[in-house]
Amino acid sequence: MAVNGSVPNGTAEAPIEVPALPTVIGVNFGNSYASIAEGLPESIANEDGERQIACAIAFHGEETYIGNQAKQQLVKNASNTIVGFRNLLGKKYSELPKDTATASAPVIQHPDITDEPAYKVQVLQASPSPLPSAVNTKTNTPAVSQTATPRSEPVLVDRVLTPSEVTVIFLKSLLQSAEDFLGKKVDGAVITVPSWFADNQLEALRKAAHAAGINVLQLLEDAGAAAVTTTSGPQAAGLNPDRTQLVVDLGASSLSLTLLSIRHGLFHPLASSFDPTIGGDQIDNKLIKFFAKEFTKKTKTPLAVCPSSDKADIRAEARLRLALEHTKRTISASPGAATCSVESLKDGLDFTGTINRMRFDMEARPIYSAVYSKARELVESVGLDFLHVDEVVYVGGSACLPGLDETLAQGYPESTVTAFASGTIVGGGVGDPTTLLARGAALQAKLLAEIGHSGEDEEVRRAFEQGSKWAAVKATSRTIGILFPEEGADAAGLGGQWIGVVPAETAVPVRRSLSFDVDLGDDAGEKKVGFEVWEVKEGIKVEKVKQPRDEDEELEEDEEEDDEIEVKEKTIEKDIHLASLVLTAKHAQKQKGRWRTKLEVQVLLGADGAVEISAWEVGKEGKGEKTSVSVPSL
Amino acid sequence: MADIVQIPTVIPPLPPNWSPKPASGKSVSPLVDRKLIPAGPAYLAHIRRAVHNLSFEEHDKHVEAERKRLVELNGDGTGEDDLGVGDEEEAPELLLLDPKEWKKQDHYAVLGLSHLRYRATPDQIKIAHRKKVLKHHPDKKAGVAGDSNDDAFFKCIQKAMEVLTHPEKRRQFDSVDPYYELLEEDVPTASQIKSAKNPNAAFFSLFAPVFEREARFSRVQPVPLLGKYEDSKAEVEGFYDFWYNFDSWRSFEYLDKEVNEGSDNRDDKRYTEKKNKTERARRKKEDIARLRNLVDVALALDPRIKRIKQEEKEAREAKKKTKASTGPTKAELEEEKKRAEAEAKQKEEEEKVAKAEAKKAKAAAANAAKKARRAAREAEGGAS
């Protein structure tokens, strides 16, 4: 009972305090699959419990299917199912390749708009409600309607949809899923886009998102989203904040590789490549062929697939393709064999086949090798070697396959960190390639939502837009570091302890602070710490080493030549001496008969190329006196 | 973002013949143009510095201000308020507890409330339970540990929750809280306090926590606590008065032997029940004796009692002294007497005078009345 202002039962007051920050999500909108996330380690699942939502829309009668349900329609209702529409956004009909055969609704020229691609699907239009009679009669009395009495049954009509209209429908459903999951209205989103999207494509996507009711905070390129995810949160052990990262995005329909230079969370692409001919679909094709052969062997029924021409074969191929999804997931998750079962594959015959990982990798090997050679090409195009790649990040559903990592592992050294090596790929770990982009976009959305709204902040916000002038920066071309001379060090080498401070490809201005312990020897006299600042040349030394062999082995293959393997090593060569710095240690403390102190060195590299190096001791009472030396600007 | 990179290597000492090379005067190699990807917090920081034209130090300050602004927007930085429950790591031996032996477990430690114990509010218990369940639910452990049947600690948590949310059961457990049982054993002794550097301060620092933790058993709340050295006599007396008449709710049902439910033997049950009852009574008696003993020890050692006695003695002596030294002299006394006598005389005389006058007035009044009556009679006679 509501007595004297007490709260009556059933008030609609929010039970928890709602933070003032807006609700934002990240959307990974791929050509084949999409995912949504909201800053949590796991991405958001849609109503059907899918975290990887297929970019497909199917029309069947009065129903519209979106996502993985729509994919199922590819078997029996292929002509009314639309897939792969994202890449057509903003494109003209004349720009599209015409010869591609698809199992889904074909792309046609829009009947009304010139040079506009479109899809034609058949839908049942719901029986129209009785038309209102002509209302605006002069006497305002009911008058006879001019139109014929409408039919009460749904009519089969052709519906023409442009790619951007399809995108609107799809994005709307994503937004709906996110809002249902969060229970809150979504205020904004960051959507990922491939780096090769042209301006008009970006514009088309922006418009479509706007029409779907999404406030686009930023269109972030895929590699950026991947880098945001991998640079935020707890970092894997052995991962330097300054590192070169190779983002391998192997989606269903394309491969894109990006080599990023990550410098304390600030990153820029060194090189990128895109290949629409390599993708998970190619792996699918190989496997479909494999299973079709097995089917023929088992049942003596001919099944010609990839390409298939007969209607029954086309349907069988679509069935296999859907079933393979599950097989691929099983292969990725466990080392054992995976099955592929299709009921009534062709002529009413069921099929169950198994494939183990070795066989699977054998089938997929050509695709893996293609990725490997592409990656090698990319790394070498900027004068680097696989040795310089500190981290490999896998993105996309097909990148979950362990065989891909095994193939690439032949190239890069053991120290390179991958999600496979650190075991974060399965079970929604941080390295899960299927959700990595959506999570990165969500983190970015959160960052953008937190920017204030004052005048200067607006300028900051604009800096996140595509092609902002603020994104253009200068970067160092060589590594700058400090060298602590050491007694008895190899004179031919660097002659001391080398610590790289500002690596090459670091955007300026930059500040780096280092802290370390210094051994000051065992005599009690005046103690000095000194170091030189050098700019160095980095290279790669290739050595051929003879493989040591076991003796009994030697007996067998005596006539064979000795195996030689190449051993690569990074080399550093002193080039330009920038400055030297000496300071007297005053806060040294004796530990086990040696004098020790703690030193902090800060290197400031200005936008004009001027360097300021400062060093101070850190004692118990805090920072000691600061000693600085500077290098003139360019 | 002045994050300092810790370098694990130790720098060797300088070679004796090393001297700093003069600067070459050369600059760094020419910079190259690059295009950053506009994403990530570091890019935001970079843009802030560029747009506002800040140096790194100025930006550090700006970041701090921004953080505060966001904390305000979010309510508090951590998100939800856990009422100070915090996150207690379980000790490894705690995780090995057997739920069958639940009577022996420390329910507060299981729920991660060992820093609050009897002070934990029902809300805090609820929050702590939720936290622990989130962490130890068997569903959550299934994939991680591999052994999906390892729900022993989860059962312990549920048992702890059952005990602590039931007010009566919680009191029973609080009565025999193992943490305090241990503390109860080391009560400060006379020798401990006497041997301390400052026995006065030692008394208060050692006994205050003892009384504080005993206070939780009192039915009457609030309980007067030990207080401080300067307390008045009334306060100190009130304190000891309260503690000698301490009304404790402490009970020992928790330690009862289980009645053997399996046996149908009524006598058996009754026997166990009877035994439990006597055991409880014995424990209660012991507890009362223990507390009494404790108060006795405290009273005997209390420096305030000594101080108050001393003060009272001093006050008595002072009184005596003032009586002896400042009493009135004989001459003065006589003078006083005389003055009083004179005053009395004067008063008497005044009274006499007043009486005489009153007599006179009365007589005059009577005369006047007689005259008036006579005149009236004459007038009457004349008229008739």
XYZ file of N, CA, C and O in Angstrom, chain A residues 63-209:
588
model
N 8.089 -14.908 -44.766
C 9.116 -14.872 -43.735
C 10.412 -14.272 -44.272
O 10.758 -14.432 -45.436
N 11.142 -13.638 -43.380
C 12.489 -13.181 -43.701
C 13.436 -13.828 -42.701
O 13.213 -13.729 -41.497
N 14.426 -14.509 -43.194
C 15.408 -15.131 -42.310
C 16.708 -14.352 -42.393
O 17.146 -13.966 -43.469
N 17.308 -14.152 -41.220
C 18.583 -13.423 -41.189
C 19.580 -14.248 -40.399
O 19.228 -14.848 -39.379
N 20.812 -14.280 -40.869
C 21.860 -14.996 -40.135
C 21.965 -16.438 -40.583
O 21.712 -16.775 -41.731
N 22.338 -17.284 -39.626
C 22.618 -18.666 -39.981
C 21.378 -19.416 -40.462
O 21.487 -20.369 -41.223
N 20.205 -18.968 -40.012
C 18.975 -19.573 -40.510
C 18.845 -19.343 -42.005
O 18.375 -20.210 -42.742
N 19.285 -18.156 -42.403
C 19.184 -17.837 -43.825
C 20.120 -18.716 -44.639
O 19.815 -19.071 -45.780
N 21.247 -19.072 -44.047
C 22.207 -19.912 -44.769
C 21.620 -21.279 -45.095
O 21.938 -21.872 -46.120
N 20.797 -21.773 -44.172
C 20.167 -23.073 -44.402
C 19.295 -23.036 -45.662
O 19.096 -24.051 -46.311
N 18.810 -21.848 -45.969
C 17.926 -21.712 -47.118
C 18.666 -21.890 -48.435
O 18.050 -22.004 -49.488
N 20.004 -21.859 -48.356
C 20.782 -21.984 -49.582
C 20.545 -23.329 -50.272
O 20.805 -23.486 -51.451
N 20.044 -24.301 -49.523
C 19.837 -25.617 -50.115
C 18.606 -25.617 -51.021
O 18.674 -25.997 -52.184
N 17.489 -25.178 -50.462
C 16.243 -25.341 -51.211
C 15.690 -24.034 -51.755
O 14.767 -24.020 -52.543
N 16.214 -22.941 -51.252
C 15.624 -21.652 -51.608
C 16.734 -20.691 -52.018
O 16.750 -19.531 -51.640
N 17.707 -21.229 -52.775
C 18.922 -20.475 -53.052
C 18.642 -19.184 -53.802
O 19.287 -18.159 -53.561
N 17.650 -19.209 -54.675
C 17.444 -18.014 -55.493
C 16.856 -16.863 -54.676
O 16.845 -15.725 -55.128
N 16.359 -17.162 -53.492
C 15.821 -16.084 -52.654
C 16.729 -15.787 -51.471
O 16.306 -15.178 -50.489
N 17.944 -16.269 -51.521
C 18.871 -16.066 -50.409
C 20.001 -15.160 -50.873
O 20.591 -15.383 -51.933
N 20.273 -14.156 -50.085
C 21.296 -13.174 -50.466
C 22.489 -13.314 -49.545
O 22.343 -13.274 -48.312
N 23.659 -13.506 -50.100
C 24.885 -13.533 -49.301
C 25.925 -12.649 -49.986
O 25.784 -12.273 -51.140
N 26.963 -12.345 -49.241
C 28.097 -11.608 -49.807
C 27.731 -10.231 -50.310
O 28.251 -9.765 -51.314
N 26.863 -9.555 -49.606
C 26.399 -8.247 -50.086
C 27.278 -7.105 -49.621
O 27.278 -6.048 -50.201
N 28.079 -7.334 -48.577
C 28.846 -6.211 -48.052
C 29.820 -5.660 -49.075
O 29.960 -4.444 -49.222
N 30.478 -6.573 -49.775
C 31.497 -6.102 -50.707
C 30.902 -5.351 -51.902
O 31.619 -4.714 -52.643
N 29.589 -5.457 -52.076
C 28.965 -4.741 -53.195
C 28.548 -3.334 -52.816
O 28.148 -2.544 -53.658
N 28.636 -3.028 -51.524
C 28.226 -1.699 -51.043
C 29.001 -0.613 -51.779
O 30.227 -0.686 -51.868
N 28.277 0.358 -52.273
C 28.937 1.503 -52.896
C 29.555 1.210 -54.246
O 30.220 2.062 -54.827
N 29.375 -0.004 -54.752
C 29.962 -0.345 -56.056
C 28.922 -0.145 -57.160
O 27.719 -0.288 -56.930
N 29.426 0.119 -58.338
C 28.529 0.254 -59.482
C 28.402 -1.104 -60.147
O 29.298 -1.954 -60.040
N 27.311 -1.305 -60.854
C 27.074 -2.599 -61.482
C 28.149 -2.912 -62.514
O 28.609 -4.037 -62.657
N 28.578 -1.850 -63.193
C 29.559 -2.060 -64.249
C 30.930 -2.445 -63.688
O 31.765 -3.002 -64.406
N 31.177 -2.130 -62.412
C 32.476 -2.451 -61.822
C 32.567 -3.909 -61.388
O 33.651 -4.403 -61.082
N 31.439 -4.570 -61.288
C 31.438 -5.915 -60.714
C 31.867 -6.945 -61.745
O 31.534 -6.834 -62.920
N 32.598 -7.958 -61.296
C 32.909 -9.061 -62.211
C 31.640 -9.856 -62.491
O 30.857 -10.137 -61.586
N 31.433 -10.186 -63.739
C 30.141 -10.767 -64.104
C 30.150 -12.300 -64.113
O 29.120 -12.930 -64.036
N 31.333 -12.870 -64.245
C 31.364 -14.294 -64.539
C 31.240 -15.187 -63.307
O 31.238 -16.401 -63.427
N 31.195 -14.603 -62.116
C 31.178 -15.446 -60.927
C 29.839 -16.161 -60.788
O 28.783 -15.541 -60.772
N 29.930 -17.463 -60.690
C 28.708 -18.246 -60.504
C 28.431 -18.345 -59.013
O 29.330 -18.587 -58.224
N 27.220 -18.105 -58.637
C 26.892 -18.172 -57.219
C 25.737 -19.129 -57.003
O 24.913 -19.353 -57.882
N 25.721 -19.663 -55.793
C 24.623 -20.542 -55.421
C 23.463 -19.738 -54.867
O 22.390 -20.265 -54.644
N 23.703 -18.458 -54.634
C 22.658 -17.637 -54.010
C 21.998 -16.762 -55.076
O 22.222 -16.926 -56.264
N 21.198 -15.830 -54.605
C 20.497 -14.938 -55.525
C 21.511 -14.176 -56.370
O 22.459 -13.612 -55.835
N 21.361 -14.172 -57.678
C 22.344 -13.506 -58.527
C 22.221 -11.986 -58.460
O 21.155 -11.444 -58.143
N 23.335 -11.358 -58.753
C 23.334 -9.898 -58.780
C 22.886 -9.468 -60.170
O 23.408 -9.948 -61.171
N 21.918 -8.601 -60.215
C 21.426 -8.127 -61.508
C 21.494 -6.610 -61.569
O 21.739 -5.944 -60.558
N 21.285 -6.098 -62.716
C 21.192 -4.643 -62.877
C 19.838 -4.193 -62.334
O 18.807 -4.814 -62.592
N 19.871 -3.137 -61.534
C 18.636 -2.632 -60.955
C 17.712 -2.160 -62.078
O 18.161 -1.457 -62.984
N 16.444 -2.567 -62.047
C 15.571 -2.178 -63.168
C 15.341 -0.678 -63.290
O 15.080 -0.185 -64.391
N 15.443 0.062 -62.202
C 15.098 1.486 -62.281
C 16.319 2.396 -62.214
O 16.384 3.415 -62.904
N 17.267 2.055 -61.365
C 18.415 2.930 -61.172
C 19.533 2.471 -62.103
O 19.832 1.286 -62.174
N 20.129 3.423 -62.792
C 21.164 3.042 -63.748
C 22.436 2.642 -63.019
O 22.832 3.277 -62.038
N 23.049 1.631 -63.561
C 24.337 1.155 -63.088
C 24.340 0.853 -61.587
O 25.260 1.206 -60.863
N 23.300 0.219 -61.117
C 23.199 -0.097 -59.693
C 22.948 -1.593 -59.560
O 22.040 -2.131 -60.174
N 23.780 -2.287 -58.801
C 23.527 -3.716 -58.648
C 22.309 -3.949 -57.756
O 21.962 -3.099 -56.937
N 21.678 -5.079 -57.940
C 20.491 -5.372 -57.135
C 20.269 -6.872 -57.084
O 20.872 -7.634 -57.837
N 19.442 -7.272 -56.156
C 19.035 -8.666 -56.059
C 17.540 -8.716 -56.294
O 16.799 -7.845 -55.827
N 17.113 -9.746 -57.008
C 15.670 -9.909 -57.203
C 15.244 -11.167 -56.456
O 15.762 -12.250 -56.707
N 14.334 -10.993 -55.549
C 13.843 -12.144 -54.791
C 12.328 -12.190 -54.879
O 11.665 -11.174 -55.117
N 11.810 -13.391 -54.702
C 10.357 -13.550 -54.741
C 9.848 -13.649 -53.317
O 10.341 -14.476 -52.536
N 8.918 -12.813 -53.000
C 8.333 -12.866 -51.665
C 6.818 -12.890 -51.790
O 6.255 -12.488 -52.812
N 6.210 -13.366 -50.733
C 4.744 -13.302 -50.672
C 4.397 -12.021 -49.961
O 4.798 -11.807 -48.816
N 3.685 -11.170 -50.654
C 3.302 -9.921 -50.015
C 2.048 -10.183 -49.186
O 1.090 -10.795 -49.685
N 2.081 -9.763 -47.960
C 0.934 -10.005 -47.083
C -0.300 -9.353 -47.690
O -0.207 -8.326 -48.369
N -1.458 -9.971 -47.457
C -2.682 -9.415 -48.028
C -2.863 -8.003 -47.512
O -2.795 -7.757 -46.304
N -3.016 -7.064 -48.400
C -3.114 -5.678 -47.957
C -4.381 -5.439 -47.160
O -5.401 -6.087 -47.392
N -4.298 -4.557 -46.229
C -5.493 -4.211 -45.457
C -6.431 -3.453 -46.391
O -5.984 -2.773 -47.307
N -7.736 -3.576 -46.161
C -8.675 -2.885 -47.050
C -8.336 -1.406 -47.139
O -8.072 -0.752 -46.128
N -8.328 -0.939 -48.354
C -7.949 0.457 -48.547
C -9.005 1.371 -47.954
O -10.192 1.067 -47.997
N -8.566 2.451 -47.392
C -9.580 3.390 -46.920
C -10.329 3.972 -48.104
O -9.753 4.162 -49.171
N -11.582 4.187 -47.920
C -12.342 4.800 -49.004
C -11.857 6.230 -49.165
O -11.189 6.775 -48.283
N -12.181 6.784 -50.270
C -11.693 8.139 -50.542
C -12.172 9.059 -49.427
O -13.375 9.285 -49.261
N -11.250 9.506 -48.639
C -11.659 10.230 -47.438
C -11.964 11.687 -47.695
O -12.799 12.291 -47.031
N -11.255 12.237 -48.653
C -11.382 13.685 -48.784
C -12.537 14.081 -49.704
O -12.364 14.788 -50.677
N -13.666 13.567 -49.381
C -14.799 14.063 -50.150
C -15.184 15.421 -49.601
O -14.881 15.746 -48.452
N -15.858 16.129 -50.423
C -16.145 17.515 -50.024
C -17.081 17.580 -48.830
O -16.953 18.409 -47.932
N -17.999 16.644 -48.787
C -18.981 16.690 -47.698
C -18.500 15.904 -46.483
O -19.198 15.835 -45.482
N -17.307 15.307 -46.628
C -16.743 14.526 -45.551
C -17.619 13.334 -45.164
O -17.746 12.972 -44.015
N -18.264 12.791 -46.159
C -19.056 11.581 -45.935
C -18.389 10.455 -46.703
O -17.671 10.699 -47.659
N -18.599 9.210 -46.275
C -17.991 8.102 -47.008
C -18.424 8.098 -48.448
O -19.598 8.303 -48.763
N -17.440 7.887 -49.313
C -17.751 7.840 -50.733
C -17.280 6.516 -51.298
O -16.544 5.769 -50.631
N -17.615 6.243 -52.445
C -17.241 4.991 -53.079
C -15.760 5.012 -53.418
O -15.246 6.001 -53.929
N -15.053 3.920 -53.048
C -13.635 3.841 -53.382
C -13.478 3.604 -54.873
O -14.242 2.875 -55.480
N -12.452 4.225 -55.432
C -12.200 4.071 -56.850
C -11.493 2.763 -57.151
O -11.565 2.219 -58.228
N -10.732 2.259 -56.151
C -9.939 1.069 -56.402
C -10.778 -0.178 -56.223
O -11.781 -0.189 -55.508
N -10.267 -1.245 -56.867
C -10.987 -2.503 -56.770
C -10.824 -3.078 -55.376
O -9.872 -2.747 -54.665
N -11.713 -3.923 -54.985
C -11.627 -4.554 -53.675
C -10.363 -5.414 -53.639
O -10.130 -6.219 -54.536
N -9.506 -5.211 -52.636
C -8.250 -5.944 -52.624
C -8.458 -7.432 -52.357
O -9.415 -7.815 -51.704
N -7.513 -8.208 -52.891
C -7.608 -9.641 -52.653
C -7.181 -9.943 -51.225
O -6.334 -9.258 -50.662
N -7.755 -10.959 -50.681
C -7.452 -11.239 -49.288
C -6.322 -12.256 -49.126
O -5.976 -12.625 -48.045
N -5.747 -12.729 -50.226
C -4.647 -13.690 -50.111
C -3.332 -12.997 -50.385
O -3.272 -12.046 -51.160
N -2.251 -13.510 -49.772
C -0.954 -12.926 -50.103
C -0.594 -13.197 -51.563
O -0.930 -14.239 -52.101
N 0.087 -12.232 -52.125
C 0.422 -12.333 -53.545
C 1.910 -12.570 -53.700
O 2.717 -12.028 -52.937
N 2.258 -13.351 -54.653
C 3.661 -13.571 -54.951
C 4.161 -12.376 -55.770
O 3.640 -12.112 -56.854
N 5.104 -11.649 -55.199
C 5.612 -10.495 -55.946
C 7.138 -10.566 -56.007
O 7.776 -11.238 -55.194
N 7.690 -9.853 -56.966
C 9.148 -9.729 -57.043
C 9.563 -8.537 -56.211
O 8.937 -7.473 -56.282
N 10.615 -8.744 -55.462
C 11.101 -7.619 -54.675
C 12.544 -7.366 -55.091
O 13.350 -8.303 -55.128
N 12.835 -6.125 -55.400
C 14.191 -5.788 -55.819
C 14.874 -5.050 -54.674
O 14.347 -4.081 -54.141
N 16.021 -5.579 -54.297
C 16.748 -4.981 -53.175
C 18.153 -4.601 -53.630
O 18.828 -5.393 -54.283
N 18.572 -3.402 -53.265
C 19.956 -3.029 -53.556
C 20.831 -3.540 -52.409
O 20.322 -3.787 -51.310
N 22.126 -3.694 -52.634
C 23.002 -4.152 -51.544
C 22.871 -3.287 -50.298
O 22.930 -3.795 -49.189
N 22.687 -1.997 -50.485
C 22.621 -1.150 -49.288
C 21.315 -1.381 -48.543
O 21.284 -1.332 -47.310
N 20.250 -1.711 -49.266
C 18.994 -2.035 -48.569
C 19.138 -3.333 -47.786
O 18.645 -3.445 -46.657
N 19.823 -4.291 -48.388
C 20.060 -5.554 -47.689
C 20.899 -5.294 -46.439
O 20.615 -5.826 -45.360
N 21.912 -4.445 -46.578
C 22.766 -4.113 -45.441
C 21.955 -3.489 -44.314
O 22.163 -3.792 -43.139
N 21.027 -2.603 -44.694
C 20.200 -1.950 -43.676
C 19.415 -2.997 -42.895
O 19.391 -2.989 -41.658
N 18.804 -3.936 -43.619
C 18.015 -4.975 -42.952
C 18.907 -5.780 -41.998
O 18.551 -6.045 -40.852
N 20.099 -6.108 -42.493
C 20.996 -6.938 -41.702
C 21.507 -6.200 -40.465
O 21.483 -6.723 -39.351
N 21.927 -4.952 -40.655
C 22.452 -4.179 -39.519
C 21.374 -3.939 -38.479
O 21.631 -3.933 -37.280
N 20.142 -3.761 -38.971
C 19.022 -3.568 -38.045
C 18.889 -4.779 -37.138
O 18.655 -4.654 -35.943
N 19.019 -5.958 -37.748
C 18.858 -7.167 -36.942
C 20.013 -7.316 -35.951
O 19.830 -7.766 -34.827
N 21.216 -6.886 -36.352
C 22.354 -6.925 -35.423
C 22.098 -6.003 -34.241
O 22.320 -6.351 -33.085
N 21.619 -4.802 -34.570
C 21.346 -3.816 -33.528
C 20.292 -4.352 -32.565
O 20.408 -4.220 -31.349
N 19.263 -4.979 -33.151
C 18.186 -5.532 -32.337
C 18.741 -6.603 -31.384
O 18.435 -6.616 -30.192
N 19.603 -7.458 -31.918
C 20.198 -8.518 -31.091
C 20.986 -7.921 -29.938
O 20.886 -8.375 -28.800
N 21.767 -6.890 -30.249
C 22.599 -6.271 -29.222
C 21.728 -5.628 -28.154
O 21.983 -5.759 -26.958
N 20.673 -4.943 -28.591
C 19.813 -4.262 -27.625
C 19.058 -5.273 -26.770
O 18.865 -5.068 -25.577
N 18.643 -6.371 -27.388
C 17.961 -7.401 -26.611
C 18.897 -8.001 -25.578
O 18.505 -8.299 -24.450
N 20.146 -8.169 -25.971
C 21.111 -8.778 -25.058
C 21.434 -7.840 -23.907
O 21.481 -8.239 -22.749
N 21.651 -6.563 -24.229
C 22.079 -5.607 -23.208
C 20.911 -5.090 -22.393
O 21.087 -4.626 -21.272
N 19.726 -5.147 -22.975
C 18.566 -4.595 -22.286
C 18.585 -3.083 -22.251
O 17.909 -2.459 -21.453
N 19.413 -2.485 -23.067
C 19.515 -1.027 -23.104
C 19.540 -0.587 -24.545
O 19.891 -1.355 -25.430
N 19.196 0.657 -24.743
C 19.280 1.184 -26.087
C 20.742 1.451 -26.411
O 21.496 1.929 -25.583
N 21.136 1.092 -27.602
C 22.533 1.297 -27.988
C 22.692 2.708 -28.535
O 21.946 3.133 -29.422
N 23.644 3.438 -27.968
C 23.809 4.844 -28.356
C 24.798 5.036 -29.497
O 24.829 6.100 -30.106
N 25.625 4.071 -29.721
C 26.601 4.269 -30.786
C 27.366 2.994 -31.036
O 27.340 2.062 -30.236
N 28.022 2.947 -32.183
C 28.763 1.732 -32.519
C 29.972 2.076 -33.361
O 29.980 3.063 -34.093
N 30.990 1.260 -33.219
C 32.129 1.317 -34.118
C 32.011 0.101 -35.029
O 31.797 -1.010 -34.557
N 32.080 0.325 -36.328
C 31.945 -0.770 -37.283
C 33.288 -0.977 -37.973
O 33.946 -0.012 -38.369
N 33.698 -2.218 -38.101
C 34.974 -2.474 -38.757
C 34.774 -2.541 -40.260
O 33.740 -2.991 -40.751
N 35.779 -2.081 -40.968
C 35.755 -2.119 -42.435
C 37.105 -2.615 -42.910
O 38.109 -2.439 -42.222
N 37.153 -3.233 -44.061
C 38.465 -3.636 -44.576
C 39.251 -2.410 -45.005
O 38.678 -1.379 -45.361
N 40.570 -2.527 -44.960
C 41.402 -1.351 -45.231
C 41.306 -0.936 -46.699
O 41.624 0.197 -47.039
N 40.863 -1.858 -47.559
C 40.834 -1.511 -48.988
C 39.521 -0.861 -49.402
O 39.316 -0.565 -50.563
N 38.617 -0.640 -48.481
C 37.356 0.016 -48.815
C 37.622 1.433 -49.326
O 38.328 2.199 -48.683
N 37.055 1.749 -50.476
C 37.226 3.097 -51.025
C 36.264 4.052 -50.315
O 35.363 3.618 -49.598
N 36.491 5.348 -50.561
C 35.696 6.350 -49.858
C 34.208 6.195 -50.122
O 33.388 6.353 -49.215
N 33.839 5.886 -51.386
C 32.398 5.792 -51.670
C 31.785 4.558 -50.995
O 30.634 4.566 -50.601
N 32.616 3.519 -50.828
C 32.122 2.342 -50.125
C 31.890 2.648 -48.649
O 30.889 2.237 -48.062
N 32.846 3.410 -48.082
C 32.701 3.810 -46.683
C 31.441 4.656 -46.514
O 30.674 4.481 -45.562
N 31.260 5.548 -47.472
C 30.110 6.449 -47.406
C 28.813 5.640 -47.479
O 27.854 5.895 -46.739
N 28.801 4.628 -48.384
C 27.600 3.803 -48.522
C 27.306 3.042 -47.237
O 26.157 2.935 -46.810
N 28.366 2.536 -46.597
C 28.178 1.796 -45.356
C 27.676 2.718 -44.259
O 26.764 2.384 -43.496
N 28.247 3.908 -44.215
C 27.833 4.886 -43.211
C 26.345 5.205 -43.367
O 25.600 5.275 -42.386
N 25.933 5.391 -44.619
C 24.529 5.715 -44.897
C 23.626 4.564 -44.484
O 22.569 4.770 -43.869
N 24.053 3.343 -44.834
C 23.239 2.166 -44.515
C 23.096 2.024 -43.009
O 22.004 1.738 -42.496
N 24.210 2.244 -42.283
C 24.170 2.126 -40.832
C 23.247 3.179 -40.249
O 22.480 2.917 -39.313
